[in-house]
PDB file of C-alpha atoms in Angstrom:
ATOM      1  CA  MET A   1     -22.718  -9.488 -60.016  1.00  0.00           C
ATOM      2  CA  VAL A   2     -21.745  -6.729 -62.463  1.00  0.00           C
ATOM      3  CA  GLN A   3     -23.290  -8.510 -65.451  1.00  0.00           C
ATOM      4  CA  GLU A   4     -26.521  -9.149 -63.537  1.00  0.00           C
ATOM      5  CA  LEU A   5     -26.693  -5.505 -62.464  1.00  0.00           C
ATOM      6  CA  VAL A   6     -26.141  -4.255 -66.004  1.00  0.00           C
ATOM      7  CA  HIS A   7     -28.818  -6.629 -67.292  1.00  0.00           C
ATOM      8  CA  SER A   8     -31.320  -5.482 -64.657  1.00  0.00           C
ATOM      9  CA  GLN A   9     -30.734  -1.842 -65.596  1.00  0.00           C
ATOM     10  CA  ASN A  10     -31.231  -2.697 -69.262  1.00  0.00           C
ATOM     11  CA  VAL A  11     -34.567  -4.315 -68.469  1.00  0.00           C
ATOM     12  CA  PHE A  12     -35.652  -1.427 -66.246  1.00  0.00           C
ATOM     13  CA  PHE A  13     -34.716   1.233 -68.796  1.00  0.00           C
ATOM     14  CA  GLU A  14     -36.726  -0.569 -71.455  1.00  0.00           C
ATOM     15  CA  THR A  15     -39.863  -0.142 -69.330  1.00  0.00           C
ATOM     16  CA  GLN A  16     -39.519   3.589 -70.160  1.00  0.00           C
ATOM     17  CA  GLN A  17     -40.386   4.615 -66.598  1.00  0.00           C
ATOM     18  CA  THR A  18     -37.421   6.988 -66.559  1.00  0.00           C
ATOM     19  CA  LYS A  19     -38.856   8.913 -69.511  1.00  0.00           C
ATOM     20  CA  ASP A  20     -41.673  10.151 -67.288  1.00  0.00           C
ATOM     21  CA  VAL A  21     -40.715  13.646 -66.101  1.00  0.00           C
ATOM     22  CA  ASN A  22     -42.697  13.228 -62.882  1.00  0.00           C
ATOM     23  CA  PHE A  23     -40.793  10.005 -62.172  1.00  0.00           C
ATOM     24  CA  ARG A  24     -37.481  11.827 -62.610  1.00  0.00           C
ATOM     25  CA  LYS A  25     -38.549  14.771 -60.472  1.00  0.00           C
ATOM     26  CA  LYS A  26     -39.835  12.489 -57.716  1.00  0.00           C
ATOM     27  CA  HIS A  27     -36.504  10.692 -57.376  1.00  0.00           C
ATOM     28  CA  LEU A  28     -34.469  13.897 -57.596  1.00  0.00           C
ATOM     29  CA  LYS A  29     -36.543  15.240 -54.701  1.00  0.00           C
ATOM     30  CA  LEU A  30     -36.027  12.038 -52.718  1.00  0.00           C
ATOM     31  CA  LEU A  31     -32.268  12.278 -53.277  1.00  0.00           C
ATOM     32  CA  TYR A  32     -32.303  15.938 -52.214  1.00  0.00           C
ATOM     33  CA  GLN A  33     -34.149  15.093 -48.998  1.00  0.00           C
ATOM     34  CA  GLU A  34     -31.840  12.180 -48.167  1.00  0.00           C
ATOM     35  CA  ILE A  35     -28.722  14.328 -48.591  1.00  0.00           C
ATOM     36  CA  MET A  36     -30.245  17.130 -46.519  1.00  0.00           C
ATOM     37  CA  GLU A  37     -30.998  14.720 -43.679  1.00  0.00           C
ATOM     38  CA  ARG A  38     -27.539  13.139 -43.781  1.00  0.00           C
ATOM     39  CA  GLU A  39     -25.410  16.189 -44.522  1.00  0.00           C
ATOM     40  CA  ASP A  40     -23.573  16.052 -41.189  1.00  0.00           C
ATOM     41  CA  ALA A  41     -22.881  12.334 -41.617  1.00  0.00           C
ATOM     42  CA  ILE A  42     -21.547  12.974 -45.131  1.00  0.00           C
ATOM     43  CA  CYS A  43     -19.163  15.620 -43.795  1.00  0.00           C
ATOM     44  CA  ASP A  44     -18.057  13.223 -41.041  1.00  0.00           C
ATOM     45  CA  ALA A  45     -17.330  10.526 -43.632  1.00  0.00           C
ATOM     46  CA  ILE A  46     -15.247  12.894 -45.754  1.00  0.00           C
ATOM     47  CA  TYR A  47     -13.356  13.973 -42.623  1.00  0.00           C
ATOM     48  CA  ALA A  48     -12.674  10.331 -41.766  1.00  0.00           C
ATOM     49  CA  ASP A  49     -11.123   9.833 -45.202  1.00  0.00           C
ATOM     50  CA  PHE A  50      -8.703  12.786 -45.213  1.00  0.00           C
ATOM     51  CA  GLN A  51      -9.632  15.201 -42.420  1.00  0.00           C
ATOM     52  CA  LYS A  52     -11.335  17.693 -44.696  1.00  0.00           C
ATOM     53  CA  PRO A  53     -12.740  20.522 -42.556  1.00  0.00           C
ATOM     54  CA  LYS A  54     -16.517  20.586 -42.297  1.00  0.00           C
ATOM     55  CA  PHE A  55     -16.860  24.102 -43.731  1.00  0.00           C
ATOM     56  CA  GLU A  56     -14.947  22.951 -46.842  1.00  0.00           C
ATOM     57  CA  SER A  57     -17.092  19.824 -47.166  1.00  0.00           C
ATOM     58  CA  LEU A  58     -20.223  21.946 -46.945  1.00  0.00           C
ATOM     59  CA  GLY A  59     -18.974  24.521 -49.442  1.00  0.00           C
ATOM     60  CA  THR A  60     -17.361  22.231 -52.005  1.00  0.00           C
ATOM     61  CA  GLU A  61     -19.305  18.988 -51.660  1.00  0.00           C
ATOM     62  CA  THR A  62     -22.807  18.823 -50.180  1.00  0.00           C
ATOM     63  CA  GLN A  63     -24.065  22.351 -50.851  1.00  0.00           C
ATOM     64  CA  LEU A  64     -22.906  22.225 -54.473  1.00  0.00           C
ATOM     65  CA  VAL A  65     -24.814  18.989 -54.984  1.00  0.00           C
ATOM     66  CA  LEU A  66     -27.931  20.324 -53.261  1.00  0.00           C
ATOM     67  CA  ALA A  67     -27.833  23.431 -55.460  1.00  0.00           C
ATOM     68  CA  GLU A  68     -27.579  21.252 -58.583  1.00  0.00           C
ATOM     69  CA  LEU A  69     -30.489  19.137 -57.409  1.00  0.00           C
ATOM     70  CA  LYS A  70     -32.666  22.207 -56.818  1.00  0.00           C
ATOM     71  CA  TYR A  71     -31.786  23.517 -60.271  1.00  0.00           C
ATOM     72  CA  ALA A  72     -32.537  20.179 -61.930  1.00  0.00           C
ATOM     73  CA  ILE A  73     -35.846  19.773 -60.100  1.00  0.00           C
ATOM     74  CA  LYS A  74     -36.871  23.261 -61.195  1.00  0.00           C
ATOM     75  CA  ASN A  75     -35.885  22.810 -64.848  1.00  0.00           C
ATOM     76  CA  VAL A  76     -36.259  19.115 -65.702  1.00  0.00           C
ATOM     77  CA  LYS A  77     -39.715  19.626 -67.218  1.00  0.00           C
ATOM     78  CA  SER A  78     -38.579  22.353 -69.623  1.00  0.00           C
ATOM     79  CA  TRP A  79     -35.424  20.410 -70.492  1.00  0.00           C
ATOM     80  CA  SER A  80     -37.571  17.455 -71.524  1.00  0.00           C
ATOM     81  CA  GLU A  81     -39.886  19.382 -73.828  1.00  0.00           C
ATOM     82  CA  PRO A  82     -39.382  19.407 -77.617  1.00  0.00           C
ATOM     83  CA  THR A  83     -37.495  22.410 -78.992  1.00  0.00           C
ATOM     84  CA  ARG A  84     -38.933  23.947 -82.145  1.00  0.00           C
ATOM     85  CA  VAL A  85     -36.361  24.498 -84.918  1.00  0.00           C
ATOM     86  CA  ALA A  86     -36.597  26.034 -88.373  1.00  0.00           C
ATOM     87  CA  ALA A  87     -37.209  23.543 -91.166  1.00  0.00           C
ATOM     88  CA  PRO A  88     -34.939  23.730 -94.240  1.00  0.00           C
ATOM     89  CA  LEU A  89     -36.537  24.458 -97.579  1.00  0.00           C
ATOM     90  CA  VAL A  90     -35.968  20.874 -98.748  1.00  0.00           C
ATOM     91  CA  ASN A  91     -38.424  19.706 -96.051  1.00  0.00           C
ATOM     92  CA  PHE A  92     -41.118  22.283 -96.878  1.00  0.00           C
ATOM     93  CA  PRO A  93     -43.882  22.397 -95.661  1.00  0.00           C
ATOM     94  CA  SER A  94     -42.868  20.375 -92.593  1.00  0.00           C
ATOM     95  CA  LYS A  95     -42.635  21.537 -88.985  1.00  0.00           C
ATOM     96  CA  GLU A  96     -39.615  20.295 -87.038  1.00  0.00           C
ATOM     97  CA  TRP A  97     -38.605  19.810 -83.425  1.00  0.00           C
ATOM     98  CA  ILE A  98     -35.646  18.406 -81.521  1.00  0.00           C
ATOM     99  CA  GLN A  99     -36.680  15.892 -78.878  1.00  0.00           C
ATOM    100  CA  SER A 100     -34.010  15.050 -76.292  1.00  0.00           C
ATOM    101  CA  GLU A 101     -33.869  11.374 -75.343  1.00  0.00           C
ATOM    102  CA  PRO A 102     -31.995   9.609 -72.517  1.00  0.00           C
ATOM    103  CA  PHE A 103     -28.972   7.499 -73.441  1.00  0.00           C
ATOM    104  CA  GLY A 104     -29.746   4.515 -71.205  1.00  0.00           C
ATOM    105  CA  LYS A 105     -27.266   3.035 -68.740  1.00  0.00           C
ATOM    106  CA  VAL A 106     -24.694   5.541 -67.472  1.00  0.00           C
ATOM    107  CA  LEU A 107     -21.466   4.556 -65.706  1.00  0.00           C
ATOM    108  CA  ILE A 108     -20.037   7.170 -63.323  1.00  0.00           C
ATOM    109  CA  ILE A 109     -16.470   6.612 -62.095  1.00  0.00           C
ATOM    110  CA  SER A 110     -15.587   9.171 -59.436  1.00  0.00           C
ATOM    111  CA  PRO A 111     -12.287  10.114 -57.726  1.00  0.00           C
ATOM    112  CA  TRP A 112     -11.092  10.427 -54.149  1.00  0.00           C
ATOM    113  CA  ASN A 113     -10.353  14.164 -53.931  1.00  0.00           C
ATOM    114  CA  TYR A 114     -13.966  15.397 -53.985  1.00  0.00           C
ATOM    115  CA  PRO A 115     -15.440  12.001 -53.204  1.00  0.00           C
ATOM    116  CA  PHE A 116     -19.057  13.028 -52.659  1.00  0.00           C
ATOM    117  CA  MET A 117     -19.597  15.876 -55.100  1.00  0.00           C
ATOM    118  CA  LEU A 118     -17.878  14.232 -58.069  1.00  0.00           C
ATOM    119  CA  ALA A 119     -19.963  11.080 -57.587  1.00  0.00           C
ATOM    120  CA  ILE A 120     -23.366  12.676 -57.059  1.00  0.00           C
ATOM    121  CA  SER A 121     -23.144  15.731 -59.320  1.00  0.00           C
ATOM    122  CA  PRO A 122     -22.893  13.632 -62.523  1.00  0.00           C
ATOM    123  CA  LEU A 123     -25.694  11.456 -61.157  1.00  0.00           C
ATOM    124  CA  VAL A 124     -28.011  14.472 -60.927  1.00  0.00           C
ATOM    125  CA  GLY A 125     -27.529  15.182 -64.626  1.00  0.00           C
ATOM    126  CA  ALA A 126     -27.919  11.528 -65.568  1.00  0.00           C
ATOM    127  CA  LEU A 127     -31.208  11.188 -63.685  1.00  0.00           C
ATOM    128  CA  ALA A 128     -32.600  14.506 -64.896  1.00  0.00           C
ATOM    129  CA  ALA A 129     -31.986  13.295 -68.454  1.00  0.00           C
ATOM    130  CA  GLY A 130     -33.879  10.060 -67.809  1.00  0.00           C
ATOM    131  CA  ASN A 131     -31.032   7.546 -67.551  1.00  0.00           C
ATOM    132  CA  THR A 132     -30.245   4.734 -65.156  1.00  0.00           C
ATOM    133  CA  ALA A 133     -26.837   4.844 -63.463  1.00  0.00           C
ATOM    134  CA  VAL A 134     -24.098   2.853 -61.780  1.00  0.00           C
ATOM    135  CA  ILE A 135     -21.653   4.749 -59.572  1.00  0.00           C
ATOM    136  CA  LYS A 136     -18.148   3.412 -58.952  1.00  0.00           C
ATOM    137  CA  PRO A 137     -16.721   5.591 -56.137  1.00  0.00           C
ATOM    138  CA  SER A 138     -13.036   5.639 -55.301  1.00  0.00           C
ATOM    139  CA  GLU A 139     -11.666   2.926 -53.047  1.00  0.00           C
ATOM    140  CA  LEU A 140      -9.260   5.555 -51.647  1.00  0.00           C
ATOM    141  CA  SER A 141     -12.122   7.311 -49.839  1.00  0.00           C
ATOM    142  CA  PRO A 142     -13.855   4.291 -48.251  1.00  0.00           C
ATOM    143  CA  HIS A 143     -15.912   6.136 -45.627  1.00  0.00           C
ATOM    144  CA  THR A 144     -17.441   8.452 -48.212  1.00  0.00           C
ATOM    145  CA  SER A 145     -17.931   5.537 -50.582  1.00  0.00           C
ATOM    146  CA  LYS A 146     -19.857   3.704 -47.872  1.00  0.00           C
ATOM    147  CA  ILE A 147     -22.238   6.575 -47.134  1.00  0.00           C
ATOM    148  CA  ILE A 148     -22.824   7.168 -50.853  1.00  0.00           C
ATOM    149  CA  SER A 149     -23.815   3.510 -51.138  1.00  0.00           C
ATOM    150  CA  GLU A 150     -26.179   3.842 -48.163  1.00  0.00           C
ATOM    151  CA  ILE A 151     -27.818   6.977 -49.587  1.00  0.00           C
ATOM    152  CA  ILE A 152     -28.344   5.416 -53.001  1.00  0.00           C
ATOM    153  CA  GLN A 153     -29.779   2.217 -51.508  1.00  0.00           C
ATOM    154  CA  ASN A 154     -32.224   4.262 -49.417  1.00  0.00           C
ATOM    155  CA  VAL A 155     -33.488   6.250 -52.408  1.00  0.00           C
ATOM    156  CA  PHE A 156     -33.296   4.018 -55.482  1.00  0.00           C
ATOM    157  CA  PRO A 157     -33.847   0.390 -56.452  1.00  0.00           C
ATOM    158  CA  PRO A 158     -30.598  -1.086 -57.858  1.00  0.00           C
ATOM    159  CA  GLU A 159     -32.101  -1.553 -61.309  1.00  0.00           C
ATOM    160  CA  TYR A 160     -32.436   2.243 -61.424  1.00  0.00           C
ATOM    161  CA  VAL A 161     -29.326   3.478 -59.569  1.00  0.00           C
ATOM    162  CA  ALA A 162     -26.648   1.365 -57.899  1.00  0.00           C
ATOM    163  CA  VAL A 163     -23.241   1.762 -56.285  1.00  0.00           C
ATOM    164  CA  VAL A 164     -20.475  -0.758 -56.916  1.00  0.00           C
ATOM    165  CA  GLU A 165     -17.531  -0.494 -54.529  1.00  0.00           C
ATOM    166  CA  GLY A 166     -14.061  -1.912 -55.039  1.00  0.00           C
ATOM    167  CA  GLY A 167     -10.664  -1.341 -56.597  1.00  0.00           C
ATOM    168  CA  VAL A 168      -9.096  -1.721 -60.016  1.00  0.00           C
ATOM    169  CA  GLU A 169     -10.542  -5.184 -60.589  1.00  0.00           C
ATOM    170  CA  VAL A 170     -14.083  -3.848 -60.153  1.00  0.00           C
ATOM    171  CA  SER A 171     -13.419  -0.932 -62.504  1.00  0.00           C
ATOM    172  CA  THR A 172     -12.084  -3.405 -65.068  1.00  0.00           C
ATOM    173  CA  GLN A 173     -15.240  -5.523 -64.820  1.00  0.00           C
ATOM    174  CA  LEU A 174     -17.460  -2.463 -65.205  1.00  0.00           C
ATOM    175  CA  LEU A 175     -15.548  -1.162 -68.221  1.00  0.00           C
ATOM    176  CA  ALA A 176     -15.858  -4.549 -69.909  1.00  0.00           C
ATOM    177  CA  GLU A 177     -19.628  -4.041 -70.082  1.00  0.00           C
ATOM    178  CA  LYS A 178     -21.477  -2.054 -72.723  1.00  0.00           C
ATOM    179  CA  TRP A 179     -22.709   1.318 -71.490  1.00  0.00           C
ATOM    180  CA  GLU A 180     -24.617   4.027 -73.287  1.00  0.00           C
ATOM    181  CA  TYR A 181     -22.572   6.773 -71.598  1.00  0.00           C
ATOM    182  CA  ILE A 182     -19.524   6.948 -69.319  1.00  0.00           C
ATOM    183  CA  PHE A 183     -18.632   9.871 -67.053  1.00  0.00           C
ATOM    184  CA  PHE A 184     -15.098   9.638 -65.649  1.00  0.00           C
ATOM    185  CA  THR A 185     -13.227  12.017 -63.366  1.00  0.00           C
ATOM    186  CA  GLY A 186      -9.588  11.262 -62.588  1.00  0.00           C
ATOM    187  CA  SER A 187      -6.082  11.115 -63.971  1.00  0.00           C
ATOM    188  CA  THR A 188      -5.121  11.340 -67.628  1.00  0.00           C
ATOM    189  CA  ALA A 189      -3.497   7.892 -67.463  1.00  0.00           C
ATOM    190  CA  VAL A 190      -6.683   6.189 -66.274  1.00  0.00           C
ATOM    191  CA  GLY A 191      -8.749   8.382 -68.580  1.00  0.00           C
ATOM    192  CA  LYS A 192      -6.959   6.811 -71.541  1.00  0.00           C
ATOM    193  CA  ILE A 193      -7.931   3.346 -70.290  1.00  0.00           C
ATOM    194  CA  VAL A 194     -11.554   4.425 -69.921  1.00  0.00           C
ATOM    195  CA  TYR A 195     -11.552   6.006 -73.374  1.00  0.00           C
ATOM    196  CA  LYS A 196     -10.089   2.876 -74.950  1.00  0.00           C
ATOM    197  CA  SER A 197     -12.712   0.673 -73.295  1.00  0.00           C
ATOM    198  CA  ALA A 198     -15.503   3.015 -74.386  1.00  0.00           C
ATOM    199  CA  ALA A 199     -14.221   2.966 -77.966  1.00  0.00           C
ATOM    200  CA  GLU A 200     -14.861  -0.786 -78.154  1.00  0.00           C
ATOM    201  CA  HIS A 201     -18.595  -0.033 -78.148  1.00  0.00           C
ATOM    202  CA  LEU A 202     -18.445   3.519 -79.554  1.00  0.00           C
ATOM    203  CA  THR A 203     -19.741   4.702 -76.180  1.00  0.00           C
ATOM    204  CA  PRO A 204     -19.799   8.496 -75.744  1.00  0.00           C
ATOM    205  CA  VAL A 205     -17.808   9.733 -72.762  1.00  0.00           C
ATOM    206  CA  THR A 206     -17.128  12.753 -70.608  1.00  0.00           C
ATOM    207  CA  LEU A 207     -13.543  12.739 -69.337  1.00  0.00           C
ATOM    208  CA  GLU A 208     -12.711  15.259 -66.638  1.00  0.00           C
ATOM    209  CA  LEU A 209      -8.939  14.903 -66.387  1.00  0.00           C
ATOM    210  CA  SER A 210      -6.017  16.593 -64.686  1.00  0.00           C
ATOM    211  CA  GLY A 211      -4.021  19.441 -66.218  1.00  0.00           C
ATOM    212  CA  LYS A 212      -1.642  22.329 -65.582  1.00  0.00           C
ATOM    213  CA  ASN A 213      -2.887  25.499 -63.910  1.00  0.00           C
ATOM    214  CA  PRO A 214      -0.482  28.449 -63.867  1.00  0.00           C
ATOM    215  CA  CYS A 215      -1.100  31.701 -62.022  1.00  0.00           C
ATOM    216  CA  ILE A 216       0.228  34.817 -63.738  1.00  0.00           C
ATOM    217  CA  VAL A 217       1.088  37.790 -61.529  1.00  0.00           C
ATOM    218  CA  ASP A 218       2.424  40.910 -63.253  1.00  0.00           C
ATOM    219  CA  GLU A 219       3.739  44.171 -61.831  1.00  0.00           C
ATOM    220  CA  THR A 220       0.304  45.833 -61.888  1.00  0.00           C
ATOM    221  CA  ALA A 221      -1.349  43.257 -59.618  1.00  0.00           C
ATOM    222  CA  SER A 222      -2.522  43.858 -56.067  1.00  0.00           C
ATOM    223  CA  ILE A 223       0.064  41.629 -54.398  1.00  0.00           C
ATOM    224  CA  LYS A 224      -1.867  41.088 -51.172  1.00  0.00           C
ATOM    225  CA  LEU A 225      -5.064  40.175 -53.019  1.00  0.00           C
ATOM    226  CA  ALA A 226      -3.218  37.928 -55.471  1.00  0.00           C
ATOM    227  CA  ALA A 227      -1.476  36.127 -52.607  1.00  0.00           C
ATOM    228  CA  LYS A 228      -4.736  35.626 -50.727  1.00  0.00           C
ATOM    229  CA  ARG A 229      -6.475  34.156 -53.762  1.00  0.00           C
ATOM    230  CA  ILE A 230      -3.549  31.916 -54.706  1.00  0.00           C
ATOM    231  CA  VAL A 231      -3.297  30.520 -51.176  1.00  0.00           C
ATOM    232  CA  TRP A 232      -7.039  29.883 -51.055  1.00  0.00           C
ATOM    233  CA  GLY A 233      -7.036  28.165 -54.453  1.00  0.00           C
ATOM    234  CA  LYS A 234      -3.956  26.085 -53.744  1.00  0.00           C
ATOM    235  CA  PHE A 235      -4.653  24.989 -50.179  1.00  0.00           C
ATOM    236  CA  LEU A 236      -8.387  24.379 -50.466  1.00  0.00           C
ATOM    237  CA  ASN A 237      -9.035  20.648 -50.032  1.00  0.00           C
ATOM    238  CA  GLY A 238      -5.398  20.197 -49.045  1.00  0.00           C
ATOM    239  CA  GLY A 239      -4.264  21.188 -52.534  1.00  0.00           C
ATOM    240  CA  GLN A 240      -6.064  18.166 -53.983  1.00  0.00           C
ATOM    241  CA  THR A 241      -8.027  19.997 -56.667  1.00  0.00           C
ATOM    242  CA  CYS A 242      -7.522  19.415 -60.384  1.00  0.00           C
ATOM    243  CA  ILE A 243      -7.797  23.152 -61.130  1.00  0.00           C
ATOM    244  CA  ALA A 244      -5.697  24.318 -58.166  1.00  0.00           C
ATOM    245  CA  PRO A 245      -2.754  26.613 -59.010  1.00  0.00           C
ATOM    246  CA  ASP A 246       0.351  24.481 -59.430  1.00  0.00           C
ATOM    247  CA  TYR A 247       2.920  27.081 -60.428  1.00  0.00           C
ATOM    248  CA  ILE A 248       3.263  30.859 -60.576  1.00  0.00           C
ATOM    249  CA  LEU A 249       4.621  33.033 -63.372  1.00  0.00           C
ATOM    250  CA  VAL A 250       5.516  36.290 -61.632  1.00  0.00           C
ATOM    251  CA  HIS A 251       7.144  39.499 -62.863  1.00  0.00           C
ATOM    252  CA  ARG A 252      10.636  39.740 -61.395  1.00  0.00           C
ATOM    253  CA  SER A 253       9.938  43.188 -59.963  1.00  0.00           C
ATOM    254  CA  VAL A 254       7.278  41.814 -57.588  1.00  0.00           C
ATOM    255  CA  LYS A 255       8.688  38.337 -56.971  1.00  0.00           C
ATOM    256  CA  GLU A 256       9.995  39.041 -53.465  1.00  0.00           C
ATOM    257  CA  ALA A 257       6.878  40.940 -52.449  1.00  0.00           C
ATOM    258  CA  LEU A 258       4.646  38.101 -53.652  1.00  0.00           C
ATOM    259  CA  THR A 259       6.730  35.464 -51.876  1.00  0.00           C
ATOM    260  CA  SER A 260       6.480  37.393 -48.616  1.00  0.00           C
ATOM    261  CA  ALA A 261       2.752  37.981 -49.058  1.00  0.00           C
ATOM    262  CA  LEU A 262       2.142  34.286 -49.746  1.00  0.00           C
ATOM    263  CA  MET A 263       3.883  33.298 -46.514  1.00  0.00           C
ATOM    264  CA  GLN A 264       1.845  35.850 -44.581  1.00  0.00           C
ATOM    265  CA  GLU A 265      -1.426  34.622 -46.053  1.00  0.00           C
ATOM    266  CA  ILE A 266      -0.593  30.980 -45.291  1.00  0.00           C
ATOM    267  CA  THR A 267      -0.065  31.955 -41.645  1.00  0.00           C
ATOM    268  CA  ILE A 268      -3.319  33.941 -41.608  1.00  0.00           C
ATOM    269  CA  PHE A 269      -5.193  30.972 -43.069  1.00  0.00           C
ATOM    270  CA  TYR A 270      -3.656  28.180 -40.999  1.00  0.00           C
ATOM    271  CA  GLY A 271      -1.863  29.743 -38.030  1.00  0.00           C
ATOM    272  CA  LYS A 272       1.744  29.407 -36.929  1.00  0.00           C
ATOM    273  CA  LYS A 273       1.499  25.634 -36.366  1.00  0.00           C
ATOM    274  CA  LYS A 274       0.324  24.903 -39.872  1.00  0.00           C
ATOM    275  CA  LYS A 275       0.829  21.134 -39.778  1.00  0.00           C
ATOM    276  CA  LYS A 276      -1.623  20.883 -36.877  1.00  0.00           C
ATOM    277  CA  SER A 277      -4.221  23.241 -38.307  1.00  0.00           C
ATOM    278  CA  PRO A 278      -7.792  21.875 -38.115  1.00  0.00           C
ATOM    279  CA  ASP A 279      -8.612  23.971 -41.189  1.00  0.00           C
ATOM    280  CA  PHE A 280      -6.254  22.121 -43.524  1.00  0.00           C
ATOM    281  CA  ALA A 281      -7.285  18.864 -45.195  1.00  0.00           C
ATOM    282  CA  ARG A 282      -4.722  16.056 -45.224  1.00  0.00           C
ATOM    283  CA  MET A 283      -3.507  13.911 -48.110  1.00  0.00           C
ATOM    284  CA  ALA A 284      -5.674  10.907 -48.901  1.00  0.00           C
ATOM    285  CA  THR A 285      -2.660   8.574 -49.294  1.00  0.00           C
ATOM    286  CA  ASN A 286       1.125   8.709 -49.031  1.00  0.00           C
ATOM    287  CA  LYS A 287       1.336   8.308 -52.816  1.00  0.00           C
ATOM    288  CA  HIS A 288      -0.625  11.504 -53.315  1.00  0.00           C
ATOM    289  CA  TYR A 289       1.481  13.259 -50.694  1.00  0.00           C
ATOM    290  CA  GLN A 290       4.608  12.366 -52.667  1.00  0.00           C
ATOM    291  CA  GLY A 291       2.927  13.558 -55.848  1.00  0.00           C
ATOM    292  CA  LEU A 292       2.191  16.962 -54.370  1.00  0.00           C
TER     293      LEU A 292
END
């Protein structure tokens, strides 16, 4: 199945239909309309996966993607035009331009923590640039994965854009194929596997990996404001954000005040019965709960 899909996208890309700016814009608009019409269903799917509140799904998933789509639709024509550059003396009397060209087949491997946005946002860029794409969503967010597959099937033929669902074995099959570009979001450990597979074919990659994110609070800070922002950043999406604060470096003179302010802000955000708060997303799996 994977080999046949990759072959069909090769054949389709070679028709050069995706180089047509109007073709790109048409499908970006179709994707925008489909997401608009199914926004509530997308939020419901994300909630089914890890009880992410609807206002968070709107703010950090669907609306971000819709904004990117609007921006791409508005600018794809200018992005595709040749850019005039100065010619060096050795090439006198030539005139020179840079013409951007699509890579070809793009593989997008997305994670479970922002299961919709981190699958569709890279797709927007890939399509605006004139590529075909295969999306491999996370098996840990099956409801969102399912609706992504439905949306893509409604908008695109599989030789243009397709979704392949499954676990590690599917990812392994996909990475065994030759791609012209790979966009991966996830852990550093898996990122190394992706990078190694890409190196076999000298495939360029974008790796969006995890890291450390300290918050520094010194004695001049507004403690209440710092606490409010730290709590928002840390507890958004149930703390499952790669750039969420994961530790605090605080001046000893304001340590107690900050600790107290943090507790107050958590109560303001989520109430006294925090574990039952409808405004707090849950962990996707027990493994991730233990990790946090």
